[in-house]
mmCIF file of C-alpha atoms and ligand atoms in Angstrom:
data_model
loop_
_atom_site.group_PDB
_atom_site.id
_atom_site.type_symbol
_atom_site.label_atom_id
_atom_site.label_comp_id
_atom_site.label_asym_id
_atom_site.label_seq_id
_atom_site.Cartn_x
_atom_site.Cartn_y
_atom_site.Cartn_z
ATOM 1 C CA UNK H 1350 -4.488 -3.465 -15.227
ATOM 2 C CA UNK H 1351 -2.096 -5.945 -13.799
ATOM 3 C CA UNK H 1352 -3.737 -9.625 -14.483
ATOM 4 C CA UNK H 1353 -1.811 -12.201 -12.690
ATOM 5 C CA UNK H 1354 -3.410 -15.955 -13.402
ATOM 6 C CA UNK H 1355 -2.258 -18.298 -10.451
ATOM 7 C CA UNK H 1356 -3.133 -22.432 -10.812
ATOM 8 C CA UNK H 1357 -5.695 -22.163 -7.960
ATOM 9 C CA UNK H 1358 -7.859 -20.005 -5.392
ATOM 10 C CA UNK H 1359 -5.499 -20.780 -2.413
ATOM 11 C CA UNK H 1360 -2.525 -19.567 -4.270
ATOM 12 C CA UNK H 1361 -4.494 -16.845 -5.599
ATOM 13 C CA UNK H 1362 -5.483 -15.882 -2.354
ATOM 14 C CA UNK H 1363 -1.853 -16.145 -0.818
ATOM 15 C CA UNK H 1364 -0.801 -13.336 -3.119
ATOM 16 C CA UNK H 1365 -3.601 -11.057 -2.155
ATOM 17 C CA UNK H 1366 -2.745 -11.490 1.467
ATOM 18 C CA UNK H 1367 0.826 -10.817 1.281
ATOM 19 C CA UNK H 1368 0.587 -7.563 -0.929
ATOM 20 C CA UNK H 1369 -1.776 -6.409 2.279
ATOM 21 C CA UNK H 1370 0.902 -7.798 4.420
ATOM 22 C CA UNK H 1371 3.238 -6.109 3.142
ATOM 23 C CA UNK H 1372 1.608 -2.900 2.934
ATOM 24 C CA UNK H 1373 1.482 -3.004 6.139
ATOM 25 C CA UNK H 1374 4.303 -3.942 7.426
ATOM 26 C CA UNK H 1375 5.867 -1.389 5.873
ATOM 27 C CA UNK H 1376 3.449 1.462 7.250
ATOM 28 C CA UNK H 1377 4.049 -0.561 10.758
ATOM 29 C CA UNK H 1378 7.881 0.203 10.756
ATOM 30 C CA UNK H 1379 7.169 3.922 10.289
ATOM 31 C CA UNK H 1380 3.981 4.237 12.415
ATOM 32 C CA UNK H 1381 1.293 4.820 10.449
ATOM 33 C CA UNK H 1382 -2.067 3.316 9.582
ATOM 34 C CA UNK H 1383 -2.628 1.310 6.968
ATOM 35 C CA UNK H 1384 -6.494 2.040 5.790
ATOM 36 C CA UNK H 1385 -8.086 -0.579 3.682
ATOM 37 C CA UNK H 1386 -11.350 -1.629 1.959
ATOM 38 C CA UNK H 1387 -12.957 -5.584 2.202
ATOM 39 C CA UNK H 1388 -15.095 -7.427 0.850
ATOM 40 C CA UNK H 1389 -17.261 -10.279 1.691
ATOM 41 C CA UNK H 1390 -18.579 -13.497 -0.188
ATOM 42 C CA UNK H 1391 -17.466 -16.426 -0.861
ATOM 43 C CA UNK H 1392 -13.882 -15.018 -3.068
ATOM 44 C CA UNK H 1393 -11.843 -13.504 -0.487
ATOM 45 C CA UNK H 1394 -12.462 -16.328 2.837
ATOM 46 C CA UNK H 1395 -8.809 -17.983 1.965
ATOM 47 C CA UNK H 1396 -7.376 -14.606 2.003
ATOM 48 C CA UNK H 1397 -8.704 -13.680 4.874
ATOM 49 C CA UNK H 1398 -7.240 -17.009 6.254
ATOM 50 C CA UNK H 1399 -3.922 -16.406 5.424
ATOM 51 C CA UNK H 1400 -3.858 -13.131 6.691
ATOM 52 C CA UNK H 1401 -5.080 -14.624 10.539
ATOM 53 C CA UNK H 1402 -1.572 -16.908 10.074
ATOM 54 C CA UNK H 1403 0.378 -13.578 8.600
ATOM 55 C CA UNK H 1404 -1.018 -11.799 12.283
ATOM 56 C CA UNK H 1405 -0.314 -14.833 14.660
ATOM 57 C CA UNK H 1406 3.643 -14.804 12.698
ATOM 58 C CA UNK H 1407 3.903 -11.554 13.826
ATOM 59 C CA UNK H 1408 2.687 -8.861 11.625
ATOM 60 C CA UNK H 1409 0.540 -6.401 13.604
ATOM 61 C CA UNK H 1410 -2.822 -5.278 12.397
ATOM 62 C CA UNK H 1411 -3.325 -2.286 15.241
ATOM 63 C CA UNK H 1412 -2.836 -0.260 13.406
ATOM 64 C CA UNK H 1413 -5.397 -1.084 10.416
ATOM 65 C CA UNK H 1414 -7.975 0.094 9.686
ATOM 66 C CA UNK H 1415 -10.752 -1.215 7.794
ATOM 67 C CA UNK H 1416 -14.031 0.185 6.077
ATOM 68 C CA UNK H 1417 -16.443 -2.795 4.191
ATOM 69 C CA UNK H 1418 -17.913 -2.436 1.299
ATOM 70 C CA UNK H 1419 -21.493 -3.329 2.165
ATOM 71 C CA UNK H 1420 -24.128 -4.643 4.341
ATOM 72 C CA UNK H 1421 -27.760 -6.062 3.252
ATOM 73 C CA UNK H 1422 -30.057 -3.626 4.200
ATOM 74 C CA UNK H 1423 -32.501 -3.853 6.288
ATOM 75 C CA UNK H 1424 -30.121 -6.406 8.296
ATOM 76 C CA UNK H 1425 -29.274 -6.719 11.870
ATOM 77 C CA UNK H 1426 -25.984 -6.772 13.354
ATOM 78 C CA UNK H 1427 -25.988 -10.225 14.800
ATOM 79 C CA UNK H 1428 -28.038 -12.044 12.345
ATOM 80 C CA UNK H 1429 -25.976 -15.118 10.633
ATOM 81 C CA UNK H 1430 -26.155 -13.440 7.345
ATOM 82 C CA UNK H 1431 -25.022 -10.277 7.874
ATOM 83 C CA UNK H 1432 -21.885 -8.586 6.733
ATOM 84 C CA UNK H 1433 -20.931 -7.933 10.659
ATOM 85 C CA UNK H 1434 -21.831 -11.669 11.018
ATOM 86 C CA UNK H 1435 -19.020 -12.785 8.558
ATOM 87 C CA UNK H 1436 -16.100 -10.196 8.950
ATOM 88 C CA UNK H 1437 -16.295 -11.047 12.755
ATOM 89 C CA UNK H 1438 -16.681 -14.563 12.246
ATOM 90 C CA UNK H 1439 -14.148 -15.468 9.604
ATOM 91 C CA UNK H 1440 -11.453 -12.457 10.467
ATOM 92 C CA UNK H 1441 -11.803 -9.987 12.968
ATOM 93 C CA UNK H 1442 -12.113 -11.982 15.666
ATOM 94 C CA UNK H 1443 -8.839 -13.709 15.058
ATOM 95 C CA UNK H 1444 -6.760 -10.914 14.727
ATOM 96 C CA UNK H 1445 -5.375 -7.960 16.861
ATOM 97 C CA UNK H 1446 -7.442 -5.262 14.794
ATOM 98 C CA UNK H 1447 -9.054 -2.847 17.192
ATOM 99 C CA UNK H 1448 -12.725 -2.737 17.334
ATOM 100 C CA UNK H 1449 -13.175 1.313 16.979
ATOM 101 C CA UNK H 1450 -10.608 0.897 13.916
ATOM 102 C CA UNK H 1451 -13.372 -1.539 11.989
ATOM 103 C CA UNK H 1452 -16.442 0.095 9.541
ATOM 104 C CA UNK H 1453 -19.060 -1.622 8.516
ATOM 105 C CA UNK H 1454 -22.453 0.029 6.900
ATOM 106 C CA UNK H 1455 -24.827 -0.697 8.954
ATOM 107 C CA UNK H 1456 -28.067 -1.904 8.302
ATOM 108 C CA UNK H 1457 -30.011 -1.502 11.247
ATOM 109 C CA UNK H 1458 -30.604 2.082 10.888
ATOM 110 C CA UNK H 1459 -33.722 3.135 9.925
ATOM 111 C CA UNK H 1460 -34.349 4.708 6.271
ATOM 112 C CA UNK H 1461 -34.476 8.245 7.652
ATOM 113 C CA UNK H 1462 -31.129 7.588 9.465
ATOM 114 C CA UNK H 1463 -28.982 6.617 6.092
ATOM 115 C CA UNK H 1464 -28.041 9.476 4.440
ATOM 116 C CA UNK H 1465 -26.379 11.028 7.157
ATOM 117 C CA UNK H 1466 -24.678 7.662 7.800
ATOM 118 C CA UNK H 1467 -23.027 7.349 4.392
ATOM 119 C CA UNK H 1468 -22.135 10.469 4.737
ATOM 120 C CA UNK H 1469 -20.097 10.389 7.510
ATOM 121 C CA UNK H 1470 -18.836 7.027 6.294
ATOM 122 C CA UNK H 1471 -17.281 8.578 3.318
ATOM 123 C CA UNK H 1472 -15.574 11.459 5.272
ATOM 124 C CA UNK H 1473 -14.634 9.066 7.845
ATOM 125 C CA UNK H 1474 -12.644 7.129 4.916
ATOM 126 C CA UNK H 1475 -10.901 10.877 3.960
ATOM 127 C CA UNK H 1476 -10.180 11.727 7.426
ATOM 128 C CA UNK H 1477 -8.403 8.359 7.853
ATOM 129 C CA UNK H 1478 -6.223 9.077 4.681
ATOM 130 C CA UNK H 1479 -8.556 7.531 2.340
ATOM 131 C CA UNK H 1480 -8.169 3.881 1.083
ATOM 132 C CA UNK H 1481 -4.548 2.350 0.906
ATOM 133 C CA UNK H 1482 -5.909 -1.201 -0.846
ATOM 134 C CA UNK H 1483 -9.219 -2.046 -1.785
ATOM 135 C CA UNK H 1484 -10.418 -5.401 -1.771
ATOM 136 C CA UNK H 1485 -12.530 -6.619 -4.784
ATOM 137 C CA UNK H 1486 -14.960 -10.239 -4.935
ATOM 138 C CA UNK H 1487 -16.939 -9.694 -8.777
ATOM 139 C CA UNK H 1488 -20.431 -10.062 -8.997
ATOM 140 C CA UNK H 1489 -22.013 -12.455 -12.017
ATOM 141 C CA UNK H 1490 -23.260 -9.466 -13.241
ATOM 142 C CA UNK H 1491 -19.984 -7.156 -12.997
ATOM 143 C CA UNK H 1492 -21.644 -5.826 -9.475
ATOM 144 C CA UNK H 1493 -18.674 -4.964 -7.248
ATOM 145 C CA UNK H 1494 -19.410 -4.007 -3.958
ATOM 146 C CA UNK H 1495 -23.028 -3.750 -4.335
ATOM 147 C CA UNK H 1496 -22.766 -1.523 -7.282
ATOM 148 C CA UNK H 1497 -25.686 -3.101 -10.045
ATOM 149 C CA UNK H 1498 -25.809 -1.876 -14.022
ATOM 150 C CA UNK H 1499 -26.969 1.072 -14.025
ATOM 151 C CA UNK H 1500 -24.639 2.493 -11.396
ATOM 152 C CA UNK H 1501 -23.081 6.094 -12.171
ATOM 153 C CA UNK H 1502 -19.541 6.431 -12.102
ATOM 154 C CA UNK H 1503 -19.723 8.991 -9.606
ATOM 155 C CA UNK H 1504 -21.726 7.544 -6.807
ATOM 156 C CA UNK H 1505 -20.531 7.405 -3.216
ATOM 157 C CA UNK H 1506 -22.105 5.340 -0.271
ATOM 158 C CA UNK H 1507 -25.233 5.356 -0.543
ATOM 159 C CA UNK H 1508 -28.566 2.589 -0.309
ATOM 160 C CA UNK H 1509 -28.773 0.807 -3.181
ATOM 161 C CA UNK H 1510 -31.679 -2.038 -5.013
ATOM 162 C CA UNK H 1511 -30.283 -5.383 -5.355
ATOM 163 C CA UNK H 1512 -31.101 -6.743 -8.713
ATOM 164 C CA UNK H 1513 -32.704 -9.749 -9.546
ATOM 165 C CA UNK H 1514 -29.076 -11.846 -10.390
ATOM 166 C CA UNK H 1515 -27.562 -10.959 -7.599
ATOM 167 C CA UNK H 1516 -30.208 -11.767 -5.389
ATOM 168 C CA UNK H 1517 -30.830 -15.218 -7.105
ATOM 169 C CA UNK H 1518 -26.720 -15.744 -6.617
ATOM 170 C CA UNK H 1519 -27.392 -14.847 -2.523
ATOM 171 C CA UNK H 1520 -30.265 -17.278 -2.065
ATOM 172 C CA UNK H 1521 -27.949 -20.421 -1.154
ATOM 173 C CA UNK H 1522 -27.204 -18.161 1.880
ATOM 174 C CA UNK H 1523 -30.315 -17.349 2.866
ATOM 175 C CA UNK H 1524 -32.166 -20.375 2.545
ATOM 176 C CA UNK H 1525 -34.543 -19.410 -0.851
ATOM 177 C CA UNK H 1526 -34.500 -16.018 -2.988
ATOM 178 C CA UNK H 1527 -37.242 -15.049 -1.474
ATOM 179 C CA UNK H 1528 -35.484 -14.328 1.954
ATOM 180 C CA UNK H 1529 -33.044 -12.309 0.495
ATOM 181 C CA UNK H 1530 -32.935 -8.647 1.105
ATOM 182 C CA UNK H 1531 -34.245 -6.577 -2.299
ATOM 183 C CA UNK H 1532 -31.703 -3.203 -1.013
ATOM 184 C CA UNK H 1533 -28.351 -2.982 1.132
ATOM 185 C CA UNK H 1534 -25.980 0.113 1.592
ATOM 186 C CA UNK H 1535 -23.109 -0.110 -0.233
ATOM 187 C CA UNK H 1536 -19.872 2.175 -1.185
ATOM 188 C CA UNK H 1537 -19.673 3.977 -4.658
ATOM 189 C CA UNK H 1538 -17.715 3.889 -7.824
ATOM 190 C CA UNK H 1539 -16.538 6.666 -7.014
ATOM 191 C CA UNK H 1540 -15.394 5.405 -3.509
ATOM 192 C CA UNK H 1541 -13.605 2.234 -4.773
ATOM 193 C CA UNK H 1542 -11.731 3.997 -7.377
ATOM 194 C CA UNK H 1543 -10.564 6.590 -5.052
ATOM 195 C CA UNK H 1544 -8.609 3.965 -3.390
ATOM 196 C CA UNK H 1545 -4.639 4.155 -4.113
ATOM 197 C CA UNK H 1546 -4.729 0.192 -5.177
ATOM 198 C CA UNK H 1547 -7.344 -1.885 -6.301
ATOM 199 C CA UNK H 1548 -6.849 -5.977 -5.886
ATOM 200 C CA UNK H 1549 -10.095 -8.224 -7.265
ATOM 201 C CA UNK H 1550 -10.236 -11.733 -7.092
ATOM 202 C CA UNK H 1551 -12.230 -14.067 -9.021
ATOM 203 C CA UNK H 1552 -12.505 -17.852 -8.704
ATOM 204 C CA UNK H 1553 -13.655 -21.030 -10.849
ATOM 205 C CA UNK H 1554 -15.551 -20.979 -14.326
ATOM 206 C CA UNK H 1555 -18.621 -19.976 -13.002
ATOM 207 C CA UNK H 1556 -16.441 -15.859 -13.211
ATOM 208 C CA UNK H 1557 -14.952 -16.448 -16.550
ATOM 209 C CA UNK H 1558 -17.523 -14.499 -19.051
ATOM 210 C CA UNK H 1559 -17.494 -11.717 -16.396
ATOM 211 C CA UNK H 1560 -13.960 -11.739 -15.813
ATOM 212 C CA UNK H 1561 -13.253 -11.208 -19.563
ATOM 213 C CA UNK H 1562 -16.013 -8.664 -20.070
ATOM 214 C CA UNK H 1563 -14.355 -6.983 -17.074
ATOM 215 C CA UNK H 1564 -10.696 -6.722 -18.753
ATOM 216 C CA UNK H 1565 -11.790 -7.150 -22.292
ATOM 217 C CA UNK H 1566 -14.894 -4.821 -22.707
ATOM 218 C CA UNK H 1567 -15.964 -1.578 -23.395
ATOM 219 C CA UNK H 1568 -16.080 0.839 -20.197
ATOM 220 C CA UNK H 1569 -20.010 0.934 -19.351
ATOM 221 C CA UNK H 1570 -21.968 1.139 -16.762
ATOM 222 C CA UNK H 1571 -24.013 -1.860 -17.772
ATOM 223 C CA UNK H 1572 -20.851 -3.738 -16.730
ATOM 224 C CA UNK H 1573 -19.210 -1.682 -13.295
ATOM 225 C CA UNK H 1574 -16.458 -3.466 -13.090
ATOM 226 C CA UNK H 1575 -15.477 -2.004 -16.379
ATOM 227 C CA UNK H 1576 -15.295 0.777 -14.949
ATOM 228 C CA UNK H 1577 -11.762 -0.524 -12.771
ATOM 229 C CA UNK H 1578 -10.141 -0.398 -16.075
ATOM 230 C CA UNK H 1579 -9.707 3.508 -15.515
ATOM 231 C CA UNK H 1580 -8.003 3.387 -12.223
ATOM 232 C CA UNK H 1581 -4.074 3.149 -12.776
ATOM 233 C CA UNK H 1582 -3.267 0.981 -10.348
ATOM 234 C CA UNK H 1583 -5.748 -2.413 -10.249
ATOM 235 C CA UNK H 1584 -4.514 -5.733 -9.824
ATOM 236 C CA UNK H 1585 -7.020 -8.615 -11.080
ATOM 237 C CA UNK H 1586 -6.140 -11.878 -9.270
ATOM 238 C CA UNK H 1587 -7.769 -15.425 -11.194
ATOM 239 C CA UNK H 1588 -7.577 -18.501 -10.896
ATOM 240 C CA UNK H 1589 -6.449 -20.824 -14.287
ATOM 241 C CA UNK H 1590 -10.949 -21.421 -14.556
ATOM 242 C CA UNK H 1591 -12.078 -17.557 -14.001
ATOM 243 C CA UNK H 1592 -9.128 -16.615 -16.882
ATOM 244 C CA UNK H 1593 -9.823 -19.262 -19.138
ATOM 245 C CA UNK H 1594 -11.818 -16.868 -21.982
ATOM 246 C CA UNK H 1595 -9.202 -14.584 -21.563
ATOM 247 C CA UNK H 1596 -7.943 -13.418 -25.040
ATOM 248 C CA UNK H 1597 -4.293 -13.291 -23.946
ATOM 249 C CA UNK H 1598 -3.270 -11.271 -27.050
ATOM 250 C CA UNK H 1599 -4.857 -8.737 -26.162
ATOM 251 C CA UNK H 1600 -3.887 -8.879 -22.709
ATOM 252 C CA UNK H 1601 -1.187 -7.040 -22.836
ATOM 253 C CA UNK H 1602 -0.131 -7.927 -18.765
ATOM 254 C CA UNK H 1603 -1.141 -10.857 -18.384
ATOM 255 C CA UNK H 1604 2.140 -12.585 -16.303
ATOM 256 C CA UNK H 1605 0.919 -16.391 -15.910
ATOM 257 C CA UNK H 1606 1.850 -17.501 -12.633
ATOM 258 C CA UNK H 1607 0.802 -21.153 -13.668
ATOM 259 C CA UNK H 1608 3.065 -23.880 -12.895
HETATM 260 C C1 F6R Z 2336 -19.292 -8.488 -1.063
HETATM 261 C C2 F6R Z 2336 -19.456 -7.739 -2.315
HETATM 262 C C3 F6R Z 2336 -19.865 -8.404 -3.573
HETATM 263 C C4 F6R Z 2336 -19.172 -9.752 -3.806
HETATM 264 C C5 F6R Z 2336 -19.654 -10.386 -5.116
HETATM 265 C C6 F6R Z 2336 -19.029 -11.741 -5.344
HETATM 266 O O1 F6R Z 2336 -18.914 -7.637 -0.012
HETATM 267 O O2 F6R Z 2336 -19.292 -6.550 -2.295
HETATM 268 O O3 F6R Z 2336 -19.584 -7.536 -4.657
HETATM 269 O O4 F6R Z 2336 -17.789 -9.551 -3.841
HETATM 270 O O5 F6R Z 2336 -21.041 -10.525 -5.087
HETATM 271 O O6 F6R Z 2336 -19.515 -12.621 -4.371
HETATM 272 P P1 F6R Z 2336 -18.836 -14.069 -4.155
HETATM 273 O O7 F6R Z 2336 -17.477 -13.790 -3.654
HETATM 274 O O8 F6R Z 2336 -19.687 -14.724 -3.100
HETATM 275 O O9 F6R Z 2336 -18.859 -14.734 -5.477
#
């Protein structure tokens, strides 16, 4: 695992954007797509920021193609806090990314109507090339995407029970816990590590326990984000608070990028 530790979210957040950029600007200049996995929350909105100012200075995103990681389930399209709600609102709409190229599970089906939809979402993802980057917010719990303890190493995109932290975490959204959504459909283990690069962000003290028993701690599934410390190309992104339990030491790639 590359661990780079910058002195704030915005520079942080400037890094993650430009290894997309440059990505894909470099599948641009040879014509082909450049595939990648997102995330929502509140970790990755000043990434998505800079990428809107990379597109307007000229680096084209028609030919990107994007699959998220999750939507609350049941949840409609339009509703202020879905996952459609917030990639459109804080990104898609501001840059030249073609509609049909976006993917986003979608929560309005009904129960009987899922299965077949995550199916097709993963082969969609392999018939596109699979995943060049994936995107990566951490939950308090080590959730990423909407992957909860428990989850097998194997699993693809499938429905999944929101557990009790992560729905506690979500309340400020939706105005009180109990408003929150107890399931949502979300991409596997298996599908995020089948991406060729993995980049997770994490921001402020409030990450630093489950940053370091991300990096630090055994591989379990009580912790999925452990389970990133198998793939051979992840690249953890923190802020000077989120590292700050870090045991550098041990570390053995950290490269401090504080000033
Ligand atoms: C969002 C997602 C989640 C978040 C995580 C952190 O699409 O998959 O795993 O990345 O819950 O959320 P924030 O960024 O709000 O702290």
């Amino acid at each position: 695992m590359k661990v780079l530790v910058f002195d704030n979210k915005r520079a942080g957040s400037l890094y993650a954007a430009q290894i997309i950029a440059d990505k894909v600007i470099i599948n641009n200049s040879v014509n082909e797509d450049t595939v990648l996995g997102l995330a929502t929350g509140s970790t990755p909105t000043d990434m998505y920021r800079a990428l809107i100012e990379i597109n307007k200075n000229d680096v084209s995103f028609s030919r990107v193609i994007t699959y998220n990681l999750d939507e609350y389930y049941p949840m409609k399209k339009s509703a202020s806090h879905s996952y459609h709600y917030y990639m459109y609102d804080i990104f898609f709409q501001h840059v030249d990314i073609h509609e049909e190229n976006i993917f986003i599970p979608n929560g309005e089906l009904k129960n009987n109507e899922l299965n077949e939809f995550c199916k097709e979402y993963e082969l969609s993802i392999k018939r596109n090339g699979g995943i060049d980057i994936q995107v990566l917010g951490l939950g308090l719990n080590g959730h990423i995407g909407f992957n909860e303890p428990g989850v097998s190493q194997n699993s693809v995109t499938r429905k999944v029970a929101l557990s009790d932290t992560t729905r506690e975490a979500a309340a400020k959204y939706f105005e009180g816990k109990e408003k929150v959504p107890y399931e949502a459909v979300s991409m596997g283990i298996k599908t995020i590590l089948d991406a060729e690069h993995i980049v997770l962000m994490a921001w402020g003290n409030e990450k630093a326990e489950i940053v370091k028993k991300s990096i630090e701690g055994r591989i379990s599934e009580d912790v999925p984000s452990t389970f990133l410390q198998e793939h051979e190309n992840v690249t953890i992104i923190l802020d000077s608070e989120s590292a700050s339990l870090l045991n550098r030491s041990r570390v053995s790639l950290i490269e401090s990028k504080l000033s």
